[in-house]
Amino acid sequence: MNGHLYLGSTKTYQQRSVVVPTFLRAALAEHMNQHGGQDLGDLVFTAPEGNFIRYGNFIARQWHPALEFAGVERTGVHILRHTCASLLVSAGAPIKAIQAQLGHSSAEMTLSRYSHLYPDDLDILAERLDAVRTSAKLDGLTQRPRDDNGLGRG
């Protein structure tokens, strides 16, 4: 704030644990081994001098060049939270688990603000419905089920 670095609690003063997939834990362990960070309080990423990275410097020196290298249009770092939520939804994770991973106070926020459909998500749903129908051996069924009055349901 105003050019000064402040260390302390999060803006909500809450702590949470997050799950980290095995591939990422391995990459972080390798990174820490290469850069000498072995203690629990060591910084994962540092400025060239070994101290804290300033946000503006990170964006200009690492984030934008990484996006350019990957051929991705410029966007903010916060997009990674949206990407995480969307990938977890697409993978079928329970919404309450995604809410806990992101530290949201409500599942509504997780669903409405952070999770987005991928282009093929609806196609995958159609494929799953086809698989359910096939596994239920309904391939010969040509008429809709009828209710007690002989009327089609649905």
mmCIF file of C-alpha atoms in Angstrom:
data_model
loop_
_atom_site.group_PDB
_atom_site.id
_atom_site.type_symbol
_atom_site.label_atom_id
_atom_site.label_comp_id
_atom_site.label_asym_id
_atom_site.label_seq_id
_atom_site.Cartn_x
_atom_site.Cartn_y
_atom_site.Cartn_z
ATOM 1 C CA MET A 1 0.000 0.000 0.000
ATOM 2 C CA ASN A 2 1.467 3.348 -1.022
ATOM 3 C CA GLY A 3 4.696 1.629 -2.018
ATOM 4 C CA HIS A 4 5.064 -0.177 1.321
ATOM 5 C CA LEU A 5 5.005 -3.931 1.783
ATOM 6 C CA TYR A 6 2.686 -5.264 4.474
ATOM 7 C CA LEU A 7 2.602 -8.857 5.663
ATOM 8 C CA GLY A 8 -0.368 -10.173 7.546
ATOM 9 C CA SER A 9 -3.689 -11.924 7.436
ATOM 10 C CA THR A 10 -5.917 -12.177 4.401
ATOM 11 C CA LYS A 11 -8.526 -9.498 3.835
ATOM 12 C CA THR A 12 -11.137 -11.699 5.564
ATOM 13 C CA TYR A 13 -8.735 -12.817 8.325
ATOM 14 C CA GLN A 14 -9.600 -16.440 7.542
ATOM 15 C CA GLN A 15 -7.286 -19.335 6.860
ATOM 16 C CA ARG A 16 -7.986 -22.378 4.728
ATOM 17 C CA SER A 17 -6.236 -25.418 3.400
ATOM 18 C CA VAL A 18 -6.288 -26.185 -0.294
ATOM 19 C CA VAL A 19 -5.577 -29.414 -2.101
ATOM 20 C CA VAL A 20 -2.626 -29.452 -4.449
ATOM 21 C CA PRO A 21 -2.472 -32.196 -7.088
ATOM 22 C CA THR A 22 0.499 -34.558 -7.097
ATOM 23 C CA PHE A 23 1.979 -33.203 -10.343
ATOM 24 C CA LEU A 24 2.034 -29.686 -8.908
ATOM 25 C CA ARG A 25 3.489 -30.793 -5.559
ATOM 26 C CA ALA A 26 6.304 -32.509 -7.460
ATOM 27 C CA ALA A 27 6.963 -29.404 -9.576
ATOM 28 C CA LEU A 28 6.959 -27.172 -6.471
ATOM 29 C CA ALA A 29 9.315 -29.523 -4.618
ATOM 30 C CA GLU A 30 11.717 -29.469 -7.578
ATOM 31 C CA HIS A 31 11.493 -25.689 -7.759
ATOM 32 C CA MET A 32 12.197 -25.332 -4.028
ATOM 33 C CA ASN A 33 15.173 -27.725 -4.265
ATOM 34 C CA GLN A 34 16.651 -25.734 -7.144
ATOM 35 C CA HIS A 35 16.181 -22.391 -5.421
ATOM 36 C CA GLY A 36 17.238 -23.302 -1.889
ATOM 37 C CA GLY A 37 13.873 -22.973 -0.175
ATOM 38 C CA GLN A 38 13.690 -25.782 2.340
ATOM 39 C CA ASP A 39 12.064 -24.239 5.408
ATOM 40 C CA LEU A 40 8.320 -23.898 5.881
ATOM 41 C CA GLY A 41 8.494 -20.098 5.940
ATOM 42 C CA ASP A 42 10.635 -19.789 2.795
ATOM 43 C CA LEU A 43 9.217 -17.891 -0.151
ATOM 44 C CA VAL A 44 8.246 -20.028 -3.143
ATOM 45 C CA PHE A 45 8.923 -17.298 -5.695
ATOM 46 C CA THR A 46 11.260 -14.388 -5.128
ATOM 47 C CA ALA A 47 12.547 -11.275 -6.819
ATOM 48 C CA PRO A 48 16.056 -11.561 -8.335
ATOM 49 C CA GLU A 49 17.550 -10.317 -5.043
ATOM 50 C CA GLY A 50 15.801 -13.132 -3.133
ATOM 51 C CA ASN A 51 13.117 -11.063 -1.417
ATOM 52 C CA PHE A 52 9.424 -10.426 -2.046
ATOM 53 C CA ILE A 53 8.106 -9.954 -5.571
ATOM 54 C CA ARG A 54 6.121 -6.765 -6.021
ATOM 55 C CA TYR A 55 2.845 -7.306 -7.859
ATOM 56 C CA GLY A 56 3.570 -4.781 -10.618
ATOM 57 C CA ASN A 57 7.014 -6.252 -11.216
ATOM 58 C CA PHE A 58 5.598 -9.771 -11.348
ATOM 59 C CA ILE A 59 2.978 -8.768 -13.914
ATOM 60 C CA ALA A 60 5.488 -6.952 -16.130
ATOM 61 C CA ARG A 61 8.445 -9.335 -15.771
ATOM 62 C CA GLN A 62 6.852 -12.777 -15.461
ATOM 63 C CA TRP A 63 3.099 -12.884 -16.088
ATOM 64 C CA HIS A 64 2.837 -10.951 -19.357
ATOM 65 C CA PRO A 65 5.910 -12.634 -20.903
ATOM 66 C CA ALA A 66 4.548 -16.061 -19.879
ATOM 67 C CA LEU A 67 1.188 -15.321 -21.508
ATOM 68 C CA GLU A 68 2.929 -14.106 -24.657
ATOM 69 C CA PHE A 69 5.149 -17.209 -24.752
ATOM 70 C CA ALA A 70 2.056 -19.426 -24.402
ATOM 71 C CA GLY A 71 0.217 -17.512 -27.123
ATOM 72 C CA VAL A 72 -2.520 -16.430 -24.721
ATOM 73 C CA GLU A 73 -4.031 -12.957 -24.787
ATOM 74 C CA ARG A 74 -3.237 -10.706 -21.847
ATOM 75 C CA THR A 75 -5.457 -11.175 -18.853
ATOM 76 C CA GLY A 76 -5.213 -10.727 -15.104
ATOM 77 C CA VAL A 77 -3.785 -13.284 -12.672
ATOM 78 C CA HIS A 78 -7.182 -13.628 -10.988
ATOM 79 C CA ILE A 79 -8.362 -15.582 -14.036
ATOM 80 C CA LEU A 80 -6.530 -18.564 -12.533
ATOM 81 C CA ARG A 81 -9.221 -18.809 -9.825
ATOM 82 C CA HIS A 82 -11.927 -18.898 -12.508
ATOM 83 C CA THR A 83 -9.949 -21.509 -14.434
ATOM 84 C CA CYS A 84 -9.552 -23.657 -11.327
ATOM 85 C CA ALA A 85 -13.282 -23.508 -10.570
ATOM 86 C CA SER A 86 -14.242 -24.259 -14.171
ATOM 87 C CA LEU A 87 -11.849 -27.211 -14.441
ATOM 88 C CA LEU A 88 -13.155 -28.667 -11.187
ATOM 89 C CA VAL A 89 -16.792 -28.263 -12.301
ATOM 90 C CA SER A 90 -15.943 -29.851 -15.648
ATOM 91 C CA ALA A 91 -14.271 -32.755 -13.820
ATOM 92 C CA GLY A 92 -17.461 -33.348 -11.832
ATOM 93 C CA ALA A 93 -16.224 -32.158 -8.440
ATOM 94 C CA PRO A 94 -18.914 -31.493 -5.825
ATOM 95 C CA ILE A 95 -19.784 -27.797 -5.686
ATOM 96 C CA LYS A 96 -19.239 -27.672 -1.902
ATOM 97 C CA ALA A 97 -15.701 -29.023 -2.417
ATOM 98 C CA ILE A 98 -14.989 -26.352 -5.050
ATOM 99 C CA GLN A 99 -16.417 -23.715 -2.704
ATOM 100 C CA ALA A 100 -14.037 -24.865 0.045
ATOM 101 C CA GLN A 101 -11.041 -24.957 -2.335
ATOM 102 C CA LEU A 102 -11.648 -21.354 -3.404
ATOM 103 C CA GLY A 103 -12.553 -20.156 0.088
ATOM 104 C CA HIS A 104 -15.974 -18.844 -0.880
ATOM 105 C CA SER A 105 -18.648 -18.228 1.732
ATOM 106 C CA SER A 106 -21.395 -19.509 -0.571
ATOM 107 C CA ALA A 107 -21.766 -22.093 -3.308
ATOM 108 C CA GLU A 108 -23.822 -19.516 -5.219
ATOM 109 C CA MET A 109 -20.742 -17.317 -5.641
ATOM 110 C CA THR A 110 -18.704 -20.299 -6.798
ATOM 111 C CA LEU A 111 -21.296 -21.238 -9.401
ATOM 112 C CA SER A 112 -22.416 -17.854 -10.661
ATOM 113 C CA ARG A 113 -19.189 -15.868 -10.610
ATOM 114 C CA TYR A 114 -16.302 -18.322 -10.852
ATOM 115 C CA SER A 115 -17.332 -21.390 -12.828
ATOM 116 C CA HIS A 116 -17.797 -21.244 -16.574
ATOM 117 C CA LEU A 117 -18.703 -23.805 -19.226
ATOM 118 C CA TYR A 118 -16.065 -25.107 -21.569
ATOM 119 C CA PRO A 119 -17.076 -25.342 -25.247
ATOM 120 C CA ASP A 120 -17.563 -29.126 -25.190
ATOM 121 C CA ASP A 121 -19.239 -29.438 -21.748
ATOM 122 C CA LEU A 122 -22.748 -29.704 -23.213
ATOM 123 C CA ASP A 123 -21.576 -32.260 -25.788
ATOM 124 C CA ILE A 124 -20.094 -34.328 -22.972
ATOM 125 C CA LEU A 125 -23.456 -34.226 -21.169
ATOM 126 C CA ALA A 126 -25.174 -35.542 -24.301
ATOM 127 C CA GLU A 127 -22.607 -38.355 -24.542
ATOM 128 C CA ARG A 128 -23.217 -39.262 -20.896
ATOM 129 C CA LEU A 129 -26.978 -39.374 -21.475
ATOM 130 C CA ASP A 130 -26.393 -41.654 -24.473
ATOM 131 C CA ALA A 131 -24.254 -43.924 -22.279
ATOM 132 C CA VAL A 132 -26.945 -44.056 -19.569
ATOM 133 C CA ARG A 133 -29.593 -44.954 -22.131
ATOM 134 C CA THR A 134 -27.386 -47.671 -23.630
ATOM 135 C CA SER A 135 -26.492 -49.126 -20.237
ATOM 136 C CA ALA A 136 -30.193 -49.224 -19.324
ATOM 137 C CA LYS A 137 -30.823 -51.277 -22.481
ATOM 138 C CA LEU A 138 -33.427 -48.851 -23.760
ATOM 139 C CA ASP A 139 -32.272 -48.987 -27.386
ATOM 140 C CA GLY A 140 -35.513 -50.697 -28.483
ATOM 141 C CA LEU A 141 -37.755 -48.223 -26.683
ATOM 142 C CA THR A 142 -39.500 -46.065 -29.268
ATOM 143 C CA GLN A 143 -42.287 -44.510 -27.211
ATOM 144 C CA ARG A 144 -42.166 -42.283 -24.188
ATOM 145 C CA PRO A 145 -43.212 -43.886 -20.881
ATOM 146 C CA ARG A 146 -46.885 -43.339 -20.101
ATOM 147 C CA ASP A 147 -48.513 -42.322 -16.844
ATOM 148 C CA ASP A 148 -51.597 -44.012 -15.357
ATOM 149 C CA ASN A 149 -53.919 -42.049 -17.675
ATOM 150 C CA GLY A 150 -52.102 -43.254 -20.789
ATOM 151 C CA LEU A 151 -50.617 -39.813 -21.365
ATOM 152 C CA GLY A 152 -46.953 -39.306 -22.141
ATOM 153 C CA ARG A 153 -44.885 -37.852 -19.327
ATOM 154 C CA GLY A 154 -42.438 -35.011 -19.614
#
